[in-house]
PDB file of C-alpha atoms in Angstrom:
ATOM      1  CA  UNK A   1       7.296  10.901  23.345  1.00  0.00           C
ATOM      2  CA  UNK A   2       3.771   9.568  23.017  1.00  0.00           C
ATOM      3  CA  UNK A   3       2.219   6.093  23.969  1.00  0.00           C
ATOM      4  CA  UNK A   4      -0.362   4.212  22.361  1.00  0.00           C
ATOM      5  CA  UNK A   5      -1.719   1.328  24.130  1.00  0.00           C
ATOM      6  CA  UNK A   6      -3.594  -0.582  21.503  1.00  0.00           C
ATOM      7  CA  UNK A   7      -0.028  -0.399  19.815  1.00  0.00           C
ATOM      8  CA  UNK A   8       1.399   0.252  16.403  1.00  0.00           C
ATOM      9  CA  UNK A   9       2.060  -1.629  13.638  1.00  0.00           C
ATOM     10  CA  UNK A  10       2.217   0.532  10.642  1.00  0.00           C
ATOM     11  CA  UNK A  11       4.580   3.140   9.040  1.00  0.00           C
ATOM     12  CA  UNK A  12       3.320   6.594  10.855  1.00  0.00           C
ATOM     13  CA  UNK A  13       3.150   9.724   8.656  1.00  0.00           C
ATOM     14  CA  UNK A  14       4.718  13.369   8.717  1.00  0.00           C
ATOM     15  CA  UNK A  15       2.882  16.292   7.661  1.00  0.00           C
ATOM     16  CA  UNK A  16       3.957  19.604   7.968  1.00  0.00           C
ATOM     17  CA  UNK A  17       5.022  19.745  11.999  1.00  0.00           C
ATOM     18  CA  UNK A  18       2.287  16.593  12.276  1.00  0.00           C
ATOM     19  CA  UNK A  19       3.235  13.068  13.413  1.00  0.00           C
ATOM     20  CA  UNK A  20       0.073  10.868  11.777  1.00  0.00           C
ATOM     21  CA  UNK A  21      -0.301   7.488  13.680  1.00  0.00           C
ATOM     22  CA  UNK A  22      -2.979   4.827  12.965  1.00  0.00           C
ATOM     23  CA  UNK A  23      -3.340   1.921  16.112  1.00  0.00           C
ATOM     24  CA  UNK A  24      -4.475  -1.253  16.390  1.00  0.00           C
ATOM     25  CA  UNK A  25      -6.405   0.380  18.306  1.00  0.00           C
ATOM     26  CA  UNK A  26      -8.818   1.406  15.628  1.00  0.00           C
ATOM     27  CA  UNK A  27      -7.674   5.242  16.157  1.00  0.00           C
ATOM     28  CA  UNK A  28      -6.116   8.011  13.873  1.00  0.00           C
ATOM     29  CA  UNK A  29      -3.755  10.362  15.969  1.00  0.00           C
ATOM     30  CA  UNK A  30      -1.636  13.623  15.043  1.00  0.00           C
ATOM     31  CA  UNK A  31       0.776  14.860  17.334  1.00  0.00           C
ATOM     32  CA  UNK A  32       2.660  17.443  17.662  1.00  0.00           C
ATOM     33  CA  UNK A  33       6.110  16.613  16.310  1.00  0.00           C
ATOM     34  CA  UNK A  34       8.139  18.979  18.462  1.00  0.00           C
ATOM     35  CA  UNK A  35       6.841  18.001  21.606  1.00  0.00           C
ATOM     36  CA  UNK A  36       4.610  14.877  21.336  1.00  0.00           C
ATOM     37  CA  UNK A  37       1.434  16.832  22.180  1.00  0.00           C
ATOM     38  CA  UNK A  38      -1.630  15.734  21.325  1.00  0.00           C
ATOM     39  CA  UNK A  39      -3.670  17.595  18.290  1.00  0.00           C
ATOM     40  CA  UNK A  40      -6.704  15.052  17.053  1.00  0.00           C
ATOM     41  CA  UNK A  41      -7.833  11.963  17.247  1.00  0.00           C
ATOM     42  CA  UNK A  42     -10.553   9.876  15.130  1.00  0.00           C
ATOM     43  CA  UNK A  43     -11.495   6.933  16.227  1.00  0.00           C
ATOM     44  CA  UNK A  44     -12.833   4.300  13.806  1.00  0.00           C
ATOM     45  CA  UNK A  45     -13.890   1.564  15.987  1.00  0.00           C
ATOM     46  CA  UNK A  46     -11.652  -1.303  14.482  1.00  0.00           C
ATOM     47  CA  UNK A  47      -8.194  -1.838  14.157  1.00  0.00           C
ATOM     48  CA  UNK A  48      -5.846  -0.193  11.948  1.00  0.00           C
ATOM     49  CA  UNK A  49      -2.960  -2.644  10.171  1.00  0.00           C
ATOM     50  CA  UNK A  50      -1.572  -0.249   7.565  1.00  0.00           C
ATOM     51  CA  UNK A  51      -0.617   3.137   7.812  1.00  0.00           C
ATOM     52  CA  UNK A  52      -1.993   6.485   6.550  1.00  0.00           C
ATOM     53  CA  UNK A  53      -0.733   8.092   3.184  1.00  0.00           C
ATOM     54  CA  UNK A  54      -1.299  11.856   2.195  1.00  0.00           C
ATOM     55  CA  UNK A  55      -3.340  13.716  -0.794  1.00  0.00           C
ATOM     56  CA  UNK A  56      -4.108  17.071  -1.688  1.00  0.00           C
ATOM     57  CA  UNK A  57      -7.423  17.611  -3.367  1.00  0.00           C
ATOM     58  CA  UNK A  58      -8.582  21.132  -4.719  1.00  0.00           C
ATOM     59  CA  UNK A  59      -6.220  22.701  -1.665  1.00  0.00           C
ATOM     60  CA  UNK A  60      -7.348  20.459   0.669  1.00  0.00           C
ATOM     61  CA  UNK A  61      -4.438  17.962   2.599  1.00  0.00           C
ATOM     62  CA  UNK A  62      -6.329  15.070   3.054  1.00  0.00           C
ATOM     63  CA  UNK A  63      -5.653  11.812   4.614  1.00  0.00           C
ATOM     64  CA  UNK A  64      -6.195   8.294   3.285  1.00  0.00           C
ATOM     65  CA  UNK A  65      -6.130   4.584   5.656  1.00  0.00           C
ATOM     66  CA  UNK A  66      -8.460   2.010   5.726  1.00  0.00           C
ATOM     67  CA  UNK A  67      -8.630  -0.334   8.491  1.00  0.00           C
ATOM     68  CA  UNK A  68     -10.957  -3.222   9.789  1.00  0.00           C
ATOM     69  CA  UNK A  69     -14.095  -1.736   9.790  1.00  0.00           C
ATOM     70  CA  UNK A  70     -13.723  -2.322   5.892  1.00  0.00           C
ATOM     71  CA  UNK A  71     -13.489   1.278   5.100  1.00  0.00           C
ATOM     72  CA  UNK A  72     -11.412   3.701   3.558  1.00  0.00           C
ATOM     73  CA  UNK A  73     -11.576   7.086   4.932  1.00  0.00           C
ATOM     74  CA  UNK A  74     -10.211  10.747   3.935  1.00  0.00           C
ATOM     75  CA  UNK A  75      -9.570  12.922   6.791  1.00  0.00           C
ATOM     76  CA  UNK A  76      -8.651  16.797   7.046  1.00  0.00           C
ATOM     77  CA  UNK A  77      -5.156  16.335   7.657  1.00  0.00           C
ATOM     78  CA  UNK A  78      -4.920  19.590   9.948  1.00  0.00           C
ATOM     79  CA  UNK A  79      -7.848  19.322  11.929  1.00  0.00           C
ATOM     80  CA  UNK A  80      -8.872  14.934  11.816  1.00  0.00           C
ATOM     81  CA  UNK A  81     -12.218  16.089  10.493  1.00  0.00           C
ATOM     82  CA  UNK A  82     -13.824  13.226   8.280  1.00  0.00           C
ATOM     83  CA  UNK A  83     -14.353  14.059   4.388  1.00  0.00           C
ATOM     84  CA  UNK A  84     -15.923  10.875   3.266  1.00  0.00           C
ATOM     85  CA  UNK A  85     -15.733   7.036   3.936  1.00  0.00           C
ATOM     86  CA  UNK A  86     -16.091   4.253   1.073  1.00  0.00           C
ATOM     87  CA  UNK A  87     -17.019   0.949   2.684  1.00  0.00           C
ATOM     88  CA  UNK A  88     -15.310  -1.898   1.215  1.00  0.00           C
ATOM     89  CA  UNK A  89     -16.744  -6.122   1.326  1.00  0.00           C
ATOM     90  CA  UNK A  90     -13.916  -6.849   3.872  1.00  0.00           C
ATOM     91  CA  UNK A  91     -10.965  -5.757   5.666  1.00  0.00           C
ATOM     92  CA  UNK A  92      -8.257  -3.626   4.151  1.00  0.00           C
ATOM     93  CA  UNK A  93      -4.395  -4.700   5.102  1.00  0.00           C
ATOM     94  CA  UNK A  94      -2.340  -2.131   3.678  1.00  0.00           C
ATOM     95  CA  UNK A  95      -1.746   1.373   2.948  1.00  0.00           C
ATOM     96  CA  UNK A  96      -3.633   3.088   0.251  1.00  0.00           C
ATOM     97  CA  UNK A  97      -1.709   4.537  -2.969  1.00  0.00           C
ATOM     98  CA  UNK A  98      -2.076   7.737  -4.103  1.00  0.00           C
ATOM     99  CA  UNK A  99      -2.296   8.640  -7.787  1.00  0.00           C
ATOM    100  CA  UNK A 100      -2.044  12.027  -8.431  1.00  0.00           C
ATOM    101  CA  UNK A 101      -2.613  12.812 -12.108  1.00  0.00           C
ATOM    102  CA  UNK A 102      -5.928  10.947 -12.064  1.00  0.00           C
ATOM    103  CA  UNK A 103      -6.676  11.991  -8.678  1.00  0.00           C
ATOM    104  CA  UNK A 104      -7.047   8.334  -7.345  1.00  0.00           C
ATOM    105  CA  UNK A 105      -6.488   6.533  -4.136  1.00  0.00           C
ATOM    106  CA  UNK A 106      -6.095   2.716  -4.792  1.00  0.00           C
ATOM    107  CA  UNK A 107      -6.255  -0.018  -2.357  1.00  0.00           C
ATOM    108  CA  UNK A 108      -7.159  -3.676  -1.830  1.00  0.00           C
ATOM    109  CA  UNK A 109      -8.321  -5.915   0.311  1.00  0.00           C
ATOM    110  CA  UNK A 110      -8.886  -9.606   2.101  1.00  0.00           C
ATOM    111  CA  UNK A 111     -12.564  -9.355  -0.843  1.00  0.00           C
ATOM    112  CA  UNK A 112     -10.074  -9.514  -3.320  1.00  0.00           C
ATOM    113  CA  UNK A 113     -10.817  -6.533  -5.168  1.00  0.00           C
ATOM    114  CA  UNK A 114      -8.320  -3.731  -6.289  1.00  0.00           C
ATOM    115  CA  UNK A 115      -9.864  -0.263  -6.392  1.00  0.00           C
ATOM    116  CA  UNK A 116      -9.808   2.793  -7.394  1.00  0.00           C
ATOM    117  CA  UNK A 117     -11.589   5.751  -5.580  1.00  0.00           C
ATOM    118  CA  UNK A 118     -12.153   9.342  -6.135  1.00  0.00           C
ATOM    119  CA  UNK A 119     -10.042  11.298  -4.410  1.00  0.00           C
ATOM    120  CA  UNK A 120     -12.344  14.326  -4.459  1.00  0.00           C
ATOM    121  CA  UNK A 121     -16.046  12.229  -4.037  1.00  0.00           C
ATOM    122  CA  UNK A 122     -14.998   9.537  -2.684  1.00  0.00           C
ATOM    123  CA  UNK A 123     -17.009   7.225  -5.629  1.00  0.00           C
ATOM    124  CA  UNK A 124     -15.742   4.123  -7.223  1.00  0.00           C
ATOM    125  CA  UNK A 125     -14.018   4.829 -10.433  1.00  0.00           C
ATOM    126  CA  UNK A 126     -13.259   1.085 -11.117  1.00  0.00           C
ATOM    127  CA  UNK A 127     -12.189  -2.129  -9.512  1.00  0.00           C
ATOM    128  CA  UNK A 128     -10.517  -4.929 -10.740  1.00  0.00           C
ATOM    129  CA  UNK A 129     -11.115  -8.540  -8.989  1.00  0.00           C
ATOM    130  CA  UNK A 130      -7.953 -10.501  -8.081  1.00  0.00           C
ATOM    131  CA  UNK A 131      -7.488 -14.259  -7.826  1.00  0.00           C
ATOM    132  CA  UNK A 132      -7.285 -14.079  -3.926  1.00  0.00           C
ATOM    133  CA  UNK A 133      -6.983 -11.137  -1.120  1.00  0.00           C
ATOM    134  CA  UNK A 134      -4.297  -8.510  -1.000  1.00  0.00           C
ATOM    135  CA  UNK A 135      -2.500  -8.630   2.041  1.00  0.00           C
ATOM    136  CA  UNK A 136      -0.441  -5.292   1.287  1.00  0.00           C
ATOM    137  CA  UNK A 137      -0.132  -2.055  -0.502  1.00  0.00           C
ATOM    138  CA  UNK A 138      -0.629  -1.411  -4.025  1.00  0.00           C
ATOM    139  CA  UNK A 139       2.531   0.568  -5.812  1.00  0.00           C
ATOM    140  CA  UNK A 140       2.171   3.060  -9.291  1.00  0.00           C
ATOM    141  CA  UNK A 141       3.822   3.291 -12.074  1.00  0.00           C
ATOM    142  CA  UNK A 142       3.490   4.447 -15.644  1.00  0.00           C
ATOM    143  CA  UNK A 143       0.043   4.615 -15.264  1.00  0.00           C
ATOM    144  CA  UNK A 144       0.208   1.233 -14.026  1.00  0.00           C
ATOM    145  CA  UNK A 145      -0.905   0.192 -10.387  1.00  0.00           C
ATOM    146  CA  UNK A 146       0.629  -3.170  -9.000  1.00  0.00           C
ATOM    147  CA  UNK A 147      -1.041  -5.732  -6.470  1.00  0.00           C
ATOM    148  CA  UNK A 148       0.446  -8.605  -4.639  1.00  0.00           C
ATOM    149  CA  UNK A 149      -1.889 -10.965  -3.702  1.00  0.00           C
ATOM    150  CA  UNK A 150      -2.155 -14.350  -0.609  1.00  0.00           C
ATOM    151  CA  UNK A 151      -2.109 -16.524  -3.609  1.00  0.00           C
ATOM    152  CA  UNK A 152       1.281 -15.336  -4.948  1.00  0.00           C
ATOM    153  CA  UNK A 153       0.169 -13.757  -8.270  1.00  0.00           C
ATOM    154  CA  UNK A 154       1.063  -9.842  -9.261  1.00  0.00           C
ATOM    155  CA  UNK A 155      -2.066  -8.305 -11.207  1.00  0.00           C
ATOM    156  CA  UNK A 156      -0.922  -5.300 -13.231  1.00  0.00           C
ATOM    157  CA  UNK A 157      -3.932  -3.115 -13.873  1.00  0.00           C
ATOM    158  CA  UNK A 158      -4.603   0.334 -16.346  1.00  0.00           C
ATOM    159  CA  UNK A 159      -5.030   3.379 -14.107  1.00  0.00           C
ATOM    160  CA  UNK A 160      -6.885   4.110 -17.321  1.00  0.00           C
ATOM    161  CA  UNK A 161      -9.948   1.948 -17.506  1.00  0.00           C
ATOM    162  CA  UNK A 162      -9.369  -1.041 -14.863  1.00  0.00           C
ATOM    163  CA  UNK A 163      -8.463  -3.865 -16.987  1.00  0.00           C
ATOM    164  CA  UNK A 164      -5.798  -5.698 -15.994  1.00  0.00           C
ATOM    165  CA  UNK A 165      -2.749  -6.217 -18.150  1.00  0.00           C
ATOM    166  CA  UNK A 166      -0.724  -8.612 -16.661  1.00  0.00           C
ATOM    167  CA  UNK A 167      -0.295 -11.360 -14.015  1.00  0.00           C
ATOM    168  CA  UNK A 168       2.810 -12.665 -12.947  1.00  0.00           C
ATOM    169  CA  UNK A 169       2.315 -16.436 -11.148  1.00  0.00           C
ATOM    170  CA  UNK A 170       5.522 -15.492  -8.363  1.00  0.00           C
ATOM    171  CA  UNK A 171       4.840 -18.481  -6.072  1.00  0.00           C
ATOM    172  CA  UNK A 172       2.038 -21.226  -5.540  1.00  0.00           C
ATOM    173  CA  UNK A 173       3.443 -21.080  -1.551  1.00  0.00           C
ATOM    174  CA  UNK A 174       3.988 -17.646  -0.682  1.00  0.00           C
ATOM    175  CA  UNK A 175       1.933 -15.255  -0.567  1.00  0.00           C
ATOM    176  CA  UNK A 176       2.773 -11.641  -1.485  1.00  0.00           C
ATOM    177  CA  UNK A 177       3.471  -9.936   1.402  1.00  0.00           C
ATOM    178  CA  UNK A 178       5.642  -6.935   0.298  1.00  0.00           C
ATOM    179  CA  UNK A 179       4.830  -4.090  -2.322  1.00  0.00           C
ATOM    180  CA  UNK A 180       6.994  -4.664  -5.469  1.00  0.00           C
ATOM    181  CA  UNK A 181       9.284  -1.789  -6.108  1.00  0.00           C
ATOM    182  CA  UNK A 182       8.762  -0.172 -10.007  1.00  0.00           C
ATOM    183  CA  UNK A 183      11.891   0.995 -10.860  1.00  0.00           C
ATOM    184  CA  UNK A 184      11.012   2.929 -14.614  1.00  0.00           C
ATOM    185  CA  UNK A 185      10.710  -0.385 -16.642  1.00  0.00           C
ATOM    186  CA  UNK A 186      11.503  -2.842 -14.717  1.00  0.00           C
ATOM    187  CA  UNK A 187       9.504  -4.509 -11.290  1.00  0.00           C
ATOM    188  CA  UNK A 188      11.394  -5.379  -8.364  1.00  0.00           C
ATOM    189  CA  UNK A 189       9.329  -8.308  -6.241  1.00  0.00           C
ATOM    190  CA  UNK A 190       9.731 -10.182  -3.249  1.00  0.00           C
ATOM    191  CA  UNK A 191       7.979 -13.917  -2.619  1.00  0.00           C
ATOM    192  CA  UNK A 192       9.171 -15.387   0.084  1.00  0.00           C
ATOM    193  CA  UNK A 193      13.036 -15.852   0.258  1.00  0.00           C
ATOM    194  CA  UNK A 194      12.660 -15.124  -3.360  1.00  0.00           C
ATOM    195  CA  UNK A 195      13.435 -12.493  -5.802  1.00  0.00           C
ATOM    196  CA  UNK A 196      12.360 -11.374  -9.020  1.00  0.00           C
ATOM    197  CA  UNK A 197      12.933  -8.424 -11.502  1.00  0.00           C
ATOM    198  CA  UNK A 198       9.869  -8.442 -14.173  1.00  0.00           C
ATOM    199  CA  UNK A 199       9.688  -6.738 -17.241  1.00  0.00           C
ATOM    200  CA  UNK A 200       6.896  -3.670 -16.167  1.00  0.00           C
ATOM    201  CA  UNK A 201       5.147  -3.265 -19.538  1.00  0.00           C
ATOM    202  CA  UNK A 202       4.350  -6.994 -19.847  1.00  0.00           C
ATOM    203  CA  UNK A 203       5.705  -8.621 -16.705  1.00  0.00           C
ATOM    204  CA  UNK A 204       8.049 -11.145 -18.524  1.00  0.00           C
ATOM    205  CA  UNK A 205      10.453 -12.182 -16.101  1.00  0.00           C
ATOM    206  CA  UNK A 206      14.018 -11.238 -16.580  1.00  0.00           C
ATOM    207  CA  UNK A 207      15.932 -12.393 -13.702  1.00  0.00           C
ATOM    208  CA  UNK A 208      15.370 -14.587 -10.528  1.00  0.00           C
ATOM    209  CA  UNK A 209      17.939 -15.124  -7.713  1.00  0.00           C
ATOM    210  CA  UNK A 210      16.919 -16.641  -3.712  1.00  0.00           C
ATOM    211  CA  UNK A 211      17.539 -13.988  -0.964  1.00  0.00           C
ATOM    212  CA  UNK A 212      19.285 -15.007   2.210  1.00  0.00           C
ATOM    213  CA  UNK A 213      16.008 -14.711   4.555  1.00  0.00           C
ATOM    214  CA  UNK A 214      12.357 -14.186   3.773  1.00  0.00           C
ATOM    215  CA  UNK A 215      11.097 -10.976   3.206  1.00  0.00           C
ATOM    216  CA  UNK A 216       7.602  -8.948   4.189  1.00  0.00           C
ATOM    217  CA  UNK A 217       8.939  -4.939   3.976  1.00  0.00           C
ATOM    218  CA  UNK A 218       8.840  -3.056   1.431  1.00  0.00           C
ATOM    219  CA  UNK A 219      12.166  -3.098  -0.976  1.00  0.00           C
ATOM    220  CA  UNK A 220      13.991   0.242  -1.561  1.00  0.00           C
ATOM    221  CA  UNK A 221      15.124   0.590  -5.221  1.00  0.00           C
ATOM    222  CA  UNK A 222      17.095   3.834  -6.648  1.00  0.00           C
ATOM    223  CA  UNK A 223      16.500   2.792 -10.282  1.00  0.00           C
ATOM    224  CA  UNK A 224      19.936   0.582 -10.463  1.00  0.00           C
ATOM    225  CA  UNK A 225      20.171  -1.415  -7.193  1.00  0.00           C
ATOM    226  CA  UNK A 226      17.312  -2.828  -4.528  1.00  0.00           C
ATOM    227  CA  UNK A 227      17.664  -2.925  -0.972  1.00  0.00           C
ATOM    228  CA  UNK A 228      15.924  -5.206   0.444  1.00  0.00           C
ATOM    229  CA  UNK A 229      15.666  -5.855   4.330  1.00  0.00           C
ATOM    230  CA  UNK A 230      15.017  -9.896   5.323  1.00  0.00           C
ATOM    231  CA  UNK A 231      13.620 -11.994   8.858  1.00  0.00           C
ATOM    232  CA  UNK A 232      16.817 -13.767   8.553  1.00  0.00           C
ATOM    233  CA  UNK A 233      18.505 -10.195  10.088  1.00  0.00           C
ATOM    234  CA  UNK A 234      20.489  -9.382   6.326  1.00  0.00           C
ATOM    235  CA  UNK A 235      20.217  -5.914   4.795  1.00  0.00           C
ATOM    236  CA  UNK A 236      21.138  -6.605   0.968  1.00  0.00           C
ATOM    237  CA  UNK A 237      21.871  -4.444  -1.807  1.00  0.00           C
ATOM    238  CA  UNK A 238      21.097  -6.009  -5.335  1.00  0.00           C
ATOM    239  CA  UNK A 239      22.312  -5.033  -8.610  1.00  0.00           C
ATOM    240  CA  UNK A 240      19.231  -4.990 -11.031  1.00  0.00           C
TER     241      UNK A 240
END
């Protein structure tokens, strides 16, 4: 076991024999997964709200998380040495997504701006403005990246040049707490107690049904079915 005072909040990471934890702290933490010992730490100075995801770059295992400080940062995954840092216009929520063909990380933020960031360089490659901040994680698909944003819209935008395809209007009330799930063609979303499967290529909406509680977490889709987890205490399997 290992204790973090500053607490947890977000999803922590395995690599390799690795446990990757980001705190509220404002620190980034590998332990040892066998016994709990201690490996690295990096600490960042601000808090840390969503967790860290993984990339390999030209051999390299690298770490991606932003945080408070309104960066993004890639860290050596094996040793917590820092690679490079992009400084975003605010904080970022979520957990960055990791495009691998392009060699992207994307992520938003409470400035409002989707972006996408050389994996390698760490340089802009493009960003794409929402109507409001994005509280969570971006998801991929089909060359596609997906953002939920506090005013309730989904922006679809091109991995290839940053324009934005779509937007979906899920809720005037709710904001977009919880990545959408892309499930091939279709879009699974959560707003609220709300539910909604979109088409992915244009976002036309095919089906909406009410959930039994509200939901913030991440749905769980196997292509056919979504599982979705709710405040109300309900774990619930639905048929797409």
């Amino acid at each position: 076991t290992a204790t973090e005072k500053g607490g947890v909040e977000a999803t922590p990471l395995l690599v390799d024999s690795l446990v990757i934890v980001a705190t509220l702290a404002g620190d980034v933490v590998a332990y040892q997964q066998a016994d709990g010992t201690e490996i690295w730490r990096l600490k960042t100075g601000e808090a840390i709200h969503g967790g860290p995801n993984l990339a390999t770059v030209a051999g390299k295992r690298l770490l991606l998380v932003g945080g408070y400080d309104f960066q993004l940062r890639a860290i050596e995954a094996g040793t917590g040495k820092p690679v490079w840092s992009l400084k975003s216009e605010n904080f970022i929520n979520g957990t960055p997504a990791i495009d691998e063909q392009n060699a992207l990380a994307l992520f938003g933020g409470c400035d409002g701006w989707l972006r996408a960031i050389d994996l390698a360089t760490g340089q802009e490659k493009f960003k794409a403005q929402a109507d409001s901040y994005l509280p969570s994680s971006p998801s991929i698909g089909q060359g596609v990246v997906y953002a939920g944003s506090h005013g309730g819209i989904l922006h679809a935008v091109s991995l290839a040049d940053g324009k934005t395809a779509w937007t979906f209007q899920a809720s005037k009330e709710n904001p977009l707490l919880a990545p959408p799930a892309i499930t091939g063609r279709q879009i699974f979303l959560i707003s609220g107690r709300q539910r909604f499967v979109l088409e992915a290529k244009t976002g036309k909406k095919q089906l909406e049904f009410t959930g039994r509680g509200e939901a913030t977490a991440a749905p769980v889709s196997d292509g056919d079915k979504a599982l979705v987890a709710d405040a109300a205490g309900w774990l619930t399997i639905s048929r797409l």
